[in-house]
Amino acid sequence: MLKTHTCGELRKEHVGQTVTLAGWVNRRRDHGGLIFIDLRDRWGMTQIVADPAQSGEAHKAASEARGEYVLQVTGVVRARPEEMVNPDLGTGEIELEATVIKILNPAKTPPFYIYSDEKVEEALRMKYRYLDLRRRRMQRNLILRHQVVKYIRDFLAERGFVEIETPVLFKTTPEGARDYLVPSRVHPGKFYALPQSPQQLKQLLMVAGYERYFQIARCFRDEDQRGDRQPEFTQLDLEMSFVERADVMSLIETLMTGIVKDVSDCELLYEPFPRLTYKEAMDRFGTDRPDLRYGLELTDVSAIAAKTEFKVFTGAVEAGGAVKALVAPGCGDYSRRQAEELEVIVQEAGAKGLAWLAVNADGTARGGAARFFEGERLAELLEATGAQPGDLVLFVADEYTMVSAALDALRREFARRLELADPKKISFCWVIDFPLFFWNEEEQRWDPSHHLFTAPLPEDAHLLYTDPGAARGAQYDLVCNGYEVAGGSIRIHDRAMQERVFELIGLDMATARERFGHMLEAFEYGTPPHGGIAPGIDRIVMLLAGEPNIREVIAFPKNQQASDMMADAPSVVEPIQLEELHIRVVED
Ligand code: ASP
């Protein structure tokens, strides 16, 4: 080794020892005689002193060194004088008096400071990702990620799980996104698909008798990069045999609780994790991934609104929709303009408009919707919503799903404005009892709400033949701080039921056999009842690290145009490569 210790390791007890460190010049201060260098590696920082009186050569090298030069320094550890002790630094009580300094590699001036956490434009960080990864924030995130994955591996191995790799070159997987395709050279005109998840393979591993499988699996989904998505991301993929949904949920709950408590410095808010039915989540929060770090629950005021003279309200209720309200505490002083600005948020979520009123100190109301709520009507409204003087009441009237989406957006916005979502707090909840299917009006068929291998709840299985829309799925989503962080289900393990689901989702048998024939066939060779789940590692680490997006916890992420800006991928390839793959590129 070119170093005897790390830059974060030396303490008072090492005083007097001769050691060798190696690392990067974090900062260098030339005091005209003495030169001080903060030498950094991933474990920390040590102050190096180059004194011309001690070693002329070491001093000369130190005077040539600049930020990010790679140095090897041999010297004697000495205690810093009392007034020079740096309590913020692990090594702050000592310094290294250099006898030999070797420049192992010089460095150009980096495009941004490595030693400070100041904000740097993301495109620049992506282009020079290897420099960005030197920064403290990124090192902290990637190390946290490693710890989370290690915790998962140890936890599952202790419980009899086997880690098994599944192929990346495979066949289309029905997770609902577009596939990434890989052309085959050997089979002209044929393509592999990169797995959107190892779903089929993990189920086949259950048929194969492994009973407890997991994998830290890379998944590929060619989706538009809106929001916080990556074309490739990592899941803890897991499957178990002879289980019911409570078994999978309780295993994951124990795992997640352990991760938060043992690996992160976040506070876990609720134990056990609250369980909400899909309907309850939608009714109370307008979403199936509610953030439970704060209240701001929605109230259905349809019955009260139906009694008003407000056409928008009565119209929505008559049409079978709903009128729901959100109370923004202490926001009663919003001006008309401010309230109108909020309308943009609900419109972006698809709703037509937003009505509002503010509750005055004397219990009366002002604002657009106030004239429809007077006297008894207002009293009823305040009672139902719990609105107090000084609060702002916001209404959306529309079809139920639209109302939900709009008020979910507004609820998140107020949490942000009122700073209700503390990033140091982690609140998990389970959402269960999803409908197994949603009706696809455009294509006049059922869409699976999870994926097409999800079984109905046992007591709802008969509905597949009579009333599919009413069947609930044996599905469970794990939600954390407003994000869906895992989805899973008990699977269908019976060929006839699987074929019925194919039929309902409009997959003709010929296509189903071509795509999933291997699964249908496998189901005929003794398939255990089984189920699983797949927590998203990127998102969980993002939440534990308190980061705003998953790019901050991925070493080499793609940007929002799905490009790697450092290596410039995707890129054009040689004509000969295309020829070998039997591919011709058509420019449009
Ligand atoms: N394959 C599913 C997904 O990627 C998870 C599962 O059902 O286990 O969302």
Coordinates of C-alpha atoms and ligand atoms in Angstrom, one line a residue:
M1 CA 0.0 0.0 0.0
L2 CA 1.1 3.5 -0.7
K3 CA -0.4 4.7 2.6
T4 CA -0.1 3.4 6.1
H5 CA -3.3 5.2 7.4
T6 CA -6.3 6.9 5.9
C7 CA -6.7 10.7 6.1
G8 CA -9.4 10.3 8.6
E9 CA -7.7 8.0 11.0
L10 CA -4.9 9.7 13.0
R11 CA -5.6 10.8 16.6
K12 CA -3.6 11.9 19.6
E13 CA -2.5 8.4 20.3
H14 CA -0.5 8.4 17.1
V15 CA 1.6 11.3 18.1
G16 CA 5.3 10.6 17.5
Q17 CA 4.7 7.9 14.9
T18 CA 6.0 8.1 11.4
V19 CA 3.2 7.4 8.9
T20 CA 2.5 7.8 5.2
L21 CA -0.8 9.2 3.9
A22 CA -2.0 9.6 0.3
G23 CA -4.9 11.5 -1.1
W24 CA -6.0 14.7 -2.7
V25 CA -5.1 18.3 -1.9
N26 CA -8.3 19.7 -0.5
R27 CA -6.9 23.1 0.2
R28 CA -3.5 24.5 0.4
R29 CA -2.4 27.6 2.4
D30 CA 1.0 29.1 1.9
H31 CA 2.1 31.2 4.9
G32 CA 5.2 32.3 3.2
G33 CA 7.4 29.9 5.2
L34 CA 5.1 27.1 6.3
I35 CA 2.7 25.5 3.8
F36 CA -0.4 23.9 5.2
I37 CA -2.2 21.3 3.1
D38 CA -5.5 19.6 3.9
L39 CA -5.0 16.2 2.5
R40 CA -8.3 14.4 1.8
D41 CA -9.4 10.9 1.0
R42 CA -12.8 9.3 1.4
W43 CA -12.3 8.7 5.2
G44 CA -11.5 12.3 6.1
M45 CA -8.9 15.0 6.1
T46 CA -5.5 15.5 7.8
Q47 CA -3.5 18.7 8.0
I48 CA -0.1 18.4 6.6
V49 CA 2.6 20.9 7.5
A50 CA 5.6 21.5 5.2
D51 CA 8.3 23.4 7.0
P52 CA 11.3 24.4 4.9
A53 CA 13.5 24.0 8.0
Q54 CA 12.5 20.4 8.3
S55 CA 12.6 19.2 4.7
G56 CA 13.4 21.5 1.8
E57 CA 12.3 19.0 -0.7
A58 CA 9.0 18.3 1.0
H59 CA 8.4 22.1 1.1
K60 CA 9.3 22.4 -2.5
A61 CA 6.8 19.7 -3.5
A62 CA 4.2 21.3 -1.3
S63 CA 4.7 24.7 -3.0
E64 CA 4.2 23.1 -6.4
A65 CA 1.0 21.2 -5.3
R66 CA -2.4 22.7 -6.1
G67 CA -6.0 21.8 -5.4
E68 CA -6.8 18.1 -6.3
Y69 CA -3.1 17.1 -6.8
V70 CA -2.6 13.6 -5.6
L71 CA 0.1 13.4 -3.0
Q72 CA 1.9 10.8 -0.9
V73 CA 3.1 12.3 2.3
T74 CA 5.4 10.7 4.8
G75 CA 5.9 12.5 8.1
V76 CA 5.7 12.5 11.9
V77 CA 2.4 12.9 13.7
R78 CA 2.4 15.7 16.1
A79 CA -0.1 17.3 18.5
R80 CA -1.5 20.6 17.4
P81 CA -1.0 23.5 19.8
E82 CA -4.1 23.9 22.0
E83 CA -5.3 27.0 20.1
M84 CA -4.9 25.3 16.7
V85 CA -7.1 22.3 17.6
N86 CA -10.0 21.9 15.1
P87 CA -13.0 20.3 16.9
D88 CA -14.9 20.0 13.6
L89 CA -12.4 17.5 12.2
G90 CA -11.9 14.0 13.4
T91 CA -8.2 14.4 13.0
G92 CA -8.4 18.0 14.4
E93 CA -6.1 17.4 17.4
I94 CA -3.0 16.4 15.3
E95 CA -1.1 17.3 12.2
L96 CA 1.5 15.6 10.1
E97 CA 4.9 17.2 9.8
A98 CA 6.0 16.2 6.3
T99 CA 9.5 14.8 5.7
V100 CA 8.8 13.5 2.2
I101 CA 6.1 14.7 -0.2
K102 CA 5.7 13.0 -3.5
I103 CA 3.4 14.3 -6.2
L104 CA 1.8 11.2 -7.5
N105 CA -0.3 13.0 -10.0
P106 CA -0.9 16.7 -10.8
A107 CA -4.4 18.0 -11.5
K108 CA -5.9 20.7 -13.7
T109 CA -8.0 23.2 -12.0
P110 CA -11.4 21.5 -11.6
P111 CA -14.5 23.2 -13.1
F112 CA -16.0 23.5 -9.6
Y113 CA -14.9 23.4 -6.0
I114 CA -14.6 19.9 -4.6
Y115 CA -14.2 21.0 -1.0
S116 CA -17.3 23.1 -0.7
D117 CA -20.9 22.0 -0.9
E118 CA -21.9 25.1 -2.9
K119 CA -24.5 24.6 -5.6
V120 CA -23.1 23.7 -9.0
E121 CA -25.2 23.5 -12.2
E122 CA -26.3 19.9 -12.6
A123 CA -25.2 19.6 -16.3
L124 CA -21.6 20.4 -15.2
R125 CA -21.8 18.0 -12.3
M126 CA -22.9 15.3 -14.7
K127 CA -20.2 16.0 -17.3
Y128 CA -17.5 15.8 -14.6
R129 CA -19.3 13.2 -12.5
Y130 CA -16.0 11.7 -11.3
L131 CA -15.2 15.0 -9.8
D132 CA -18.7 15.5 -8.4
L133 CA -18.4 12.1 -6.8
R134 CA -15.4 13.3 -4.9
R135 CA -17.5 15.8 -3.1
R136 CA -18.6 15.1 0.5
R137 CA -22.3 15.0 -0.3
M138 CA -22.0 12.4 -3.0
Q139 CA -19.6 10.3 -1.0
R140 CA -22.0 10.3 1.9
N141 CA -24.9 9.3 -0.4
L142 CA -23.1 6.5 -2.1
I143 CA -21.7 5.1 1.2
L144 CA -25.2 5.2 2.6
R145 CA -26.4 3.3 -0.4
H146 CA -23.8 0.7 0.1
Q147 CA -24.8 0.4 3.8
V148 CA -28.5 0.0 2.9
V149 CA -27.7 -2.7 0.3
K150 CA -25.4 -4.5 2.7
Y151 CA -28.1 -4.4 5.4
I152 CA -30.6 -5.9 3.0
R153 CA -28.2 -8.7 2.0
D154 CA -27.3 -9.6 5.6
F155 CA -31.0 -9.4 6.7
L156 CA -32.3 -11.7 4.0
A157 CA -29.4 -14.1 4.1
E158 CA -30.1 -14.6 7.8
R159 CA -33.6 -15.5 7.0
G160 CA -32.8 -18.2 4.4
F161 CA -33.0 -16.1 1.2
V162 CA -30.8 -17.0 -1.7
E163 CA -29.5 -14.3 -4.0
I164 CA -29.8 -15.4 -7.6
E165 CA -28.9 -13.4 -10.7
T166 CA -31.3 -13.4 -13.6
P167 CA -30.4 -12.4 -17.2
V168 CA -30.4 -8.9 -18.5
L169 CA -30.8 -10.1 -22.1
F170 CA -34.3 -11.5 -21.9
K171 CA -37.8 -11.1 -23.3
T172 CA -40.5 -8.5 -22.9
T173 CA -41.7 -8.1 -19.3
P174 CA -45.2 -6.7 -18.7
E175 CA -44.6 -3.9 -16.2
G176 CA -46.4 -1.4 -18.4
A177 CA -43.5 0.6 -19.8
R178 CA -41.8 0.5 -23.1
D179 CA -38.9 -2.1 -23.4
Y180 CA -35.3 -1.4 -24.2
L181 CA -34.5 -3.7 -27.1
V182 CA -31.2 -5.2 -28.0
P183 CA -30.8 -6.5 -31.6
S184 CA -29.4 -10.0 -32.0
R185 CA -26.5 -10.4 -34.4
V186 CA -27.0 -14.2 -34.5
H187 CA -30.7 -14.0 -35.2
P188 CA -31.3 -11.4 -37.8
G189 CA -34.4 -9.3 -37.1
K190 CA -34.8 -10.6 -33.6
F191 CA -34.4 -8.7 -30.4
Y192 CA -33.8 -9.3 -26.7
A193 CA -35.7 -7.0 -24.3
L194 CA -33.9 -5.7 -21.2
P195 CA -36.0 -6.7 -18.2
Q196 CA -38.4 -4.0 -16.8
S197 CA -38.1 -6.3 -13.7
P198 CA -37.2 -9.9 -13.1
Q199 CA -40.9 -10.6 -12.5
Q200 CA -41.3 -13.7 -14.6
L201 CA -37.9 -15.1 -13.7
K202 CA -38.5 -14.8 -9.9
Q203 CA -41.8 -16.6 -10.3
L204 CA -40.1 -19.3 -12.2
L205 CA -37.6 -19.6 -9.4
M206 CA -40.5 -20.3 -7.1
V207 CA -41.7 -23.1 -9.5
A208 CA -38.1 -24.3 -9.3
G209 CA -38.4 -24.7 -5.6
Y210 CA -36.1 -22.0 -4.2
E211 CA -38.9 -20.6 -1.9
R212 CA -36.9 -17.6 -0.8
Y213 CA -35.2 -15.6 -3.5
F214 CA -33.9 -12.1 -3.7
Q215 CA -31.7 -10.0 -6.0
I216 CA -30.4 -6.5 -6.1
A217 CA -31.7 -6.2 -9.6
R218 CA -31.2 -3.6 -12.4
C219 CA -34.5 -2.8 -14.2
F220 CA -34.8 -1.0 -17.5
R221 CA -37.9 1.0 -18.6
D222 CA -37.9 3.2 -21.6
E223 CA -40.2 5.9 -20.3
D224 CA -40.3 9.6 -21.0
Q225 CA -38.0 11.1 -18.4
R226 CA -40.6 13.4 -16.9
G227 CA -40.1 14.0 -13.3
D228 CA -37.7 11.8 -11.3
R229 CA -37.2 8.7 -13.4
Q230 CA -34.2 6.9 -14.7
P231 CA -34.1 4.5 -17.7
E232 CA -32.3 2.1 -15.5
F233 CA -32.9 1.8 -11.8
T234 CA -32.3 -0.8 -9.0
Q235 CA -34.8 -2.8 -7.1
L236 CA -34.6 -5.2 -4.2
D237 CA -36.4 -8.0 -6.1
L238 CA -37.9 -10.6 -3.8
E239 CA -40.2 -13.6 -4.0
M240 CA -41.4 -16.2 -1.5
S241 CA -43.3 -19.4 -1.7
F242 CA -46.1 -20.6 0.6
V243 CA -46.9 -17.1 1.8
E244 CA -49.9 -14.9 2.3
R245 CA -49.7 -11.1 1.8
A246 CA -49.3 -10.5 5.5
D247 CA -46.1 -12.6 5.5
V248 CA -44.4 -10.5 2.8
M249 CA -45.6 -7.3 4.3
S250 CA -44.3 -8.2 7.8
L251 CA -40.9 -9.2 6.4
I252 CA -40.5 -5.9 4.5
E253 CA -41.8 -3.9 7.5
T254 CA -39.1 -5.4 9.7
L255 CA -36.5 -4.8 7.1
M256 CA -37.4 -1.2 6.5
T257 CA -37.7 -0.5 10.2
G258 CA -34.2 -1.9 10.6
I259 CA -32.7 0.1 7.8
V260 CA -34.1 3.4 9.1
K261 CA -33.0 2.7 12.7
D262 CA -29.7 1.1 12.1
V263 CA -28.4 2.7 8.9
S264 CA -29.9 6.2 8.7
D265 CA -30.1 9.1 11.0
C266 CA -33.7 9.7 10.3
E267 CA -36.6 9.3 12.7
L268 CA -39.2 6.6 12.0
L269 CA -42.6 8.1 12.7
Y270 CA -45.1 5.2 12.8
E271 CA -44.6 1.6 14.1
P272 CA -46.2 -0.6 13.0
F273 CA -46.7 1.0 9.6
P274 CA -50.3 2.2 9.1
R275 CA -52.3 0.2 6.6
L276 CA -54.8 2.0 4.4
T277 CA -57.1 0.5 1.9
Y278 CA -56.8 2.0 -1.6
K279 CA -60.3 3.6 -1.1
E280 CA -59.4 5.1 2.3
A281 CA -56.1 6.5 0.9
M282 CA -58.0 8.1 -2.1
D283 CA -60.8 9.5 0.1
R284 CA -58.5 10.9 2.8
F285 CA -55.6 12.1 0.7
G286 CA -56.6 12.0 -2.9
T287 CA -53.8 9.6 -3.8
D288 CA -52.6 6.1 -3.3
R289 CA -49.2 7.3 -2.1
P290 CA -50.1 9.7 0.7
D291 CA -47.4 11.5 2.7
L292 CA -48.3 10.9 6.3
R293 CA -45.8 13.2 7.8
Y294 CA -48.5 15.8 7.9
G295 CA -52.3 15.9 8.2
L296 CA -54.1 18.2 5.7
E297 CA -56.7 15.6 5.1
L298 CA -59.4 16.1 2.5
T299 CA -63.1 16.3 3.4
D300 CA -65.9 15.2 1.1
V301 CA -68.4 18.1 1.3
S302 CA -70.6 16.9 -1.5
A303 CA -73.7 16.6 0.6
I304 CA -73.3 20.2 1.9
A305 CA -72.3 21.6 -1.5
A306 CA -75.3 20.0 -3.1
K307 CA -77.5 22.2 -0.9
T308 CA -75.9 25.5 -2.2
E309 CA -76.8 27.6 -5.1
F310 CA -73.4 27.2 -6.6
K311 CA -73.9 25.6 -10.1
V312 CA -70.4 24.3 -10.3
F313 CA -70.9 22.4 -7.0
T314 CA -74.4 21.2 -7.6
G315 CA -73.6 20.2 -11.2
A316 CA -70.6 18.1 -10.2
V317 CA -72.7 16.3 -7.6
E318 CA -75.6 15.7 -10.0
A319 CA -73.2 14.3 -12.5
G320 CA -72.0 11.7 -10.0
G321 CA -68.8 13.5 -9.1
A322 CA -67.7 15.0 -5.8
V323 CA -66.9 18.3 -4.1
K324 CA -64.0 18.0 -1.7
A325 CA -62.3 20.5 0.5
L326 CA -58.8 21.1 1.8
V327 CA -58.1 23.4 4.7
A328 CA -54.9 25.3 4.6
P329 CA -54.3 26.3 8.2
G330 CA -53.5 29.9 8.9
C331 CA -53.7 30.9 5.2
G332 CA -56.8 32.9 5.5
D333 CA -54.9 36.1 4.8
Y334 CA -54.2 34.9 1.2
S335 CA -55.1 37.6 -1.3
R336 CA -57.4 37.0 -4.2
R337 CA -54.3 36.9 -6.4
Q338 CA -52.6 34.3 -4.3
A339 CA -55.7 32.1 -4.2
E340 CA -56.0 32.4 -7.9
E341 CA -52.4 31.3 -8.4
L342 CA -53.3 28.1 -6.6
E343 CA -55.8 27.5 -9.4
V344 CA -53.0 26.8 -11.8
I345 CA -51.8 23.9 -9.7
V346 CA -55.2 22.2 -9.7
Q347 CA -55.6 22.9 -13.4
E348 CA -52.3 21.3 -14.1
A349 CA -53.6 18.2 -12.3
G350 CA -56.6 18.2 -14.7
A351 CA -59.3 19.9 -12.7
K352 CA -61.3 22.8 -14.2
G353 CA -61.1 25.2 -11.4
L354 CA -60.7 26.0 -7.7
A355 CA -63.2 27.7 -5.4
W356 CA -62.1 29.1 -2.1
L357 CA -63.2 31.0 1.0
A358 CA -61.3 32.3 4.0
V359 CA -62.7 32.1 7.5
N360 CA -62.7 35.5 9.2
A361 CA -61.9 36.1 12.9
D362 CA -65.6 36.5 13.6
G363 CA -66.5 33.2 12.1
T364 CA -67.9 34.7 8.9
A365 CA -66.3 34.0 5.5
R366 CA -64.9 36.0 2.6
G367 CA -63.7 35.1 -0.9
G368 CA -65.1 33.6 -4.1
A369 CA -67.2 30.8 -2.6
A370 CA -68.2 32.7 0.6
R371 CA -71.6 33.9 -0.8
F372 CA -72.7 30.3 -1.2
F373 CA -71.9 29.5 2.4
E374 CA -73.8 31.7 4.8
G375 CA -75.4 31.0 8.2
E376 CA -76.2 27.4 8.7
R377 CA -74.5 26.2 5.5
L378 CA -71.2 27.8 6.7
A379 CA -71.6 26.3 10.1
E380 CA -72.0 22.9 8.5
L381 CA -69.0 23.4 6.3
L382 CA -66.8 24.5 9.2
E383 CA -67.9 21.6 11.3
A384 CA -67.3 19.1 8.5
T385 CA -63.8 20.4 7.6
G386 CA -62.7 21.6 11.0
A387 CA -61.7 24.9 9.5
Q388 CA -60.9 27.6 12.1
P389 CA -60.9 31.4 11.9
G390 CA -57.8 32.4 9.9
D391 CA -57.9 29.3 7.7
L392 CA -58.3 29.0 4.0
V393 CA -60.8 26.5 2.6
L394 CA -60.2 25.3 -0.9
F395 CA -62.7 23.3 -3.0
V396 CA -62.5 21.3 -6.1
A397 CA -65.7 20.0 -7.7
D398 CA -65.4 17.5 -10.5
E399 CA -65.3 13.8 -11.3
Y400 CA -64.0 11.9 -8.2
T401 CA -60.6 11.0 -9.7
M402 CA -60.0 14.5 -11.0
V403 CA -60.9 16.0 -7.6
S404 CA -58.5 13.6 -5.9
A405 CA -55.6 14.4 -8.3
A406 CA -56.2 18.1 -7.9
L407 CA -56.4 18.2 -4.1
D408 CA -53.4 15.8 -3.8
A409 CA -51.4 18.3 -5.8
L410 CA -52.6 21.1 -3.6
R411 CA -52.0 19.2 -0.4
R412 CA -48.4 18.6 -1.4
E413 CA -48.0 22.3 -2.3
F414 CA -49.3 23.4 1.1
A415 CA -47.0 20.9 2.8
R416 CA -44.1 22.6 1.0
R417 CA -45.3 26.1 1.7
L418 CA -46.0 25.5 5.4
E419 CA -42.8 23.3 5.7
L420 CA -44.8 20.4 7.1
A421 CA -42.7 17.7 5.4
D422 CA -39.5 17.3 7.5
P423 CA -36.9 15.4 5.5
K424 CA -35.4 13.9 8.6
K425 CA -38.7 12.1 9.3
I426 CA -39.7 8.9 7.6
S427 CA -43.3 7.8 7.5
F428 CA -44.1 4.5 5.9
C429 CA -47.6 3.2 5.2
W430 CA -49.1 0.2 3.3
V431 CA -51.8 0.7 0.8
I432 CA -53.8 -2.5 0.2
D433 CA -57.0 -3.7 -1.4
F434 CA -56.5 -2.1 -4.8
P435 CA -58.9 -2.9 -7.5
L436 CA -57.4 -5.7 -9.5
F437 CA -58.2 -3.8 -12.7
F438 CA -58.9 -0.3 -14.0
W439 CA -61.2 0.1 -16.9
N440 CA -59.4 1.4 -20.0
E441 CA -62.1 3.4 -21.7
E442 CA -60.1 4.1 -24.9
E443 CA -59.3 0.5 -25.6
Q444 CA -62.5 -0.9 -24.0
R445 CA -60.7 -3.5 -21.9
W446 CA -59.4 -3.9 -18.3
D447 CA -55.9 -2.9 -17.4
P448 CA -54.2 -4.6 -14.5
S449 CA -53.7 -2.1 -11.7
H450 CA -50.4 -3.8 -10.7
H451 CA -49.3 -6.3 -13.3
L452 CA -51.0 -9.2 -15.0
F453 CA -49.6 -11.9 -12.6
T454 CA -51.3 -10.4 -9.5
A455 CA -53.9 -12.6 -8.0
P456 CA -57.3 -11.4 -6.8
L457 CA -58.0 -11.6 -3.0
P458 CA -59.1 -15.2 -2.5
E459 CA -62.6 -14.1 -1.5
D460 CA -62.9 -12.0 -4.7
A461 CA -61.6 -14.7 -7.2
H462 CA -65.2 -15.5 -8.4
L463 CA -65.6 -11.9 -9.5
L464 CA -63.1 -12.5 -12.3
Y465 CA -66.0 -14.2 -14.1
T466 CA -68.9 -12.0 -12.9
D467 CA -67.8 -8.5 -12.1
P468 CA -64.0 -8.0 -12.7
G469 CA -64.2 -4.3 -11.8
A470 CA -65.2 -5.1 -8.3
A471 CA -62.4 -7.6 -7.7
R472 CA -59.7 -6.5 -5.3
G473 CA -56.1 -7.5 -5.9
A474 CA -53.9 -9.3 -3.4
Q475 CA -51.5 -6.4 -3.9
Y476 CA -49.7 -4.2 -1.5
D477 CA -47.8 -0.9 -2.1
L478 CA -45.4 0.4 0.4
V479 CA -45.4 4.2 0.5
C480 CA -42.8 6.4 2.1
N481 CA -43.0 10.2 2.5
G482 CA -45.4 10.5 -0.4
Y483 CA -43.5 8.1 -2.8
E484 CA -44.4 4.6 -3.8
V485 CA -41.3 2.8 -2.7
A486 CA -42.4 -0.8 -3.2
G487 CA -45.1 -2.7 -5.0
G488 CA -45.8 -6.4 -4.7
S489 CA -48.5 -9.0 -4.7
I490 CA -49.5 -12.6 -4.2
R491 CA -49.4 -14.1 -7.7
I492 CA -51.7 -16.2 -9.7
H493 CA -50.3 -19.8 -9.6
D494 CA -53.0 -21.5 -11.6
R495 CA -53.0 -21.7 -15.4
A496 CA -56.8 -21.3 -15.8
M497 CA -56.9 -18.1 -13.7
Q498 CA -53.9 -16.7 -15.5
E499 CA -55.6 -17.3 -18.8
R500 CA -58.7 -15.6 -17.6
V501 CA -56.7 -12.5 -16.7
F502 CA -55.1 -12.5 -20.1
E503 CA -58.6 -12.6 -21.6
L504 CA -59.9 -9.7 -19.4
I505 CA -56.9 -7.5 -20.4
G506 CA -57.6 -8.2 -24.0
L507 CA -54.5 -10.4 -24.7
D508 CA -55.5 -13.0 -27.2
M509 CA -54.3 -16.5 -26.4
A510 CA -52.0 -16.7 -29.3
T511 CA -50.1 -13.6 -28.2
A512 CA -50.2 -14.6 -24.6
R513 CA -48.7 -18.0 -25.4
E514 CA -46.0 -16.4 -27.6
R515 CA -45.0 -14.0 -24.8
F516 CA -45.7 -16.0 -21.7
G517 CA -46.0 -19.6 -22.9
H518 CA -43.0 -20.5 -20.7
M519 CA -44.9 -19.3 -17.7
L520 CA -48.2 -21.0 -18.6
E521 CA -46.4 -24.2 -19.2
A522 CA -44.4 -23.9 -15.9
F523 CA -47.6 -23.4 -14.0
E524 CA -48.5 -27.0 -15.0
Y525 CA -45.6 -28.6 -13.3
G526 CA -46.4 -28.0 -9.7
T527 CA -46.4 -24.3 -8.8
P528 CA -46.4 -23.3 -5.1
P529 CA -48.6 -20.4 -4.0
H530 CA -46.2 -17.5 -4.0
G531 CA -45.8 -13.8 -3.7
G532 CA -43.2 -11.1 -3.6
I533 CA -42.4 -7.4 -3.7
A534 CA -39.8 -5.1 -5.2
P535 CA -38.7 -2.1 -3.1
G536 CA -36.9 0.6 -5.2
I537 CA -33.4 1.0 -3.8
D538 CA -32.8 4.4 -5.4
R539 CA -35.9 6.0 -4.0
I540 CA -35.4 4.6 -0.5
V541 CA -31.8 5.8 -0.3
M542 CA -32.9 9.2 -1.7
L543 CA -35.4 9.6 1.1
L544 CA -33.0 8.4 3.8
A545 CA -30.3 10.8 2.4
G546 CA -32.9 13.7 2.4
E547 CA -32.1 14.3 -1.3
P548 CA -34.6 15.8 -3.7
N549 CA -34.1 13.3 -6.6
I550 CA -32.7 9.8 -7.3
R551 CA -29.9 11.2 -9.5
E552 CA -28.2 12.2 -6.2
V553 CA -27.9 8.6 -5.0
I554 CA -26.8 7.0 -8.3
A555 CA -23.2 7.1 -9.2
F556 CA -23.6 7.6 -12.9
P557 CA -27.2 8.6 -13.6
K558 CA -28.7 9.7 -16.9
N559 CA -30.0 13.2 -17.3
Q560 CA -33.6 14.0 -18.1
Q561 CA -33.1 13.3 -21.7
A562 CA -31.9 9.8 -20.9
S563 CA -28.3 10.7 -21.8
D564 CA -25.1 10.0 -20.0
M565 CA -23.4 13.5 -20.3
M566 CA -20.0 12.3 -19.2
A567 CA -19.5 9.5 -21.7
D568 CA -21.9 11.0 -24.2
A569 CA -24.2 8.0 -24.5
P570 CA -26.2 7.1 -26.4
S571 CA -23.9 7.7 -29.4
V572 CA -23.7 6.8 -33.0
V573 CA -21.9 3.6 -33.8
E574 CA -19.8 2.4 -36.7
P575 CA -21.7 1.4 -39.9
I576 CA -20.1 -2.0 -39.7
Q577 CA -21.7 -2.6 -36.3
L578 CA -25.1 -1.8 -37.7
E579 CA -24.5 -4.0 -40.6
E580 CA -23.7 -6.9 -38.4
L581 CA -26.9 -6.3 -36.5
H582 CA -28.9 -6.2 -39.6
I583 CA -30.0 -2.7 -38.8
R584 CA -30.5 0.3 -41.0
V585 CA -31.0 3.7 -39.4
V586 CA -33.7 5.8 -41.1
E587 CA -33.2 9.5 -40.5
D588 CA -36.5 11.5 -40.2
Ligands
ASP1 N1 -42.2 -6.7 -10.5 C1 -43.0 -5.7 -9.7 C2 -42.5 -4.3 -10.0 O1 -41.4 -4.1 -10.6 C3 -42.8 -5.9 -8.3 C4 -43.4 -7.2 -7.8 O2 -44.6 -7.5 -8.1 O3 -42.7 -7.9 -7.1 O4 -43.1 -3.3 -9.7

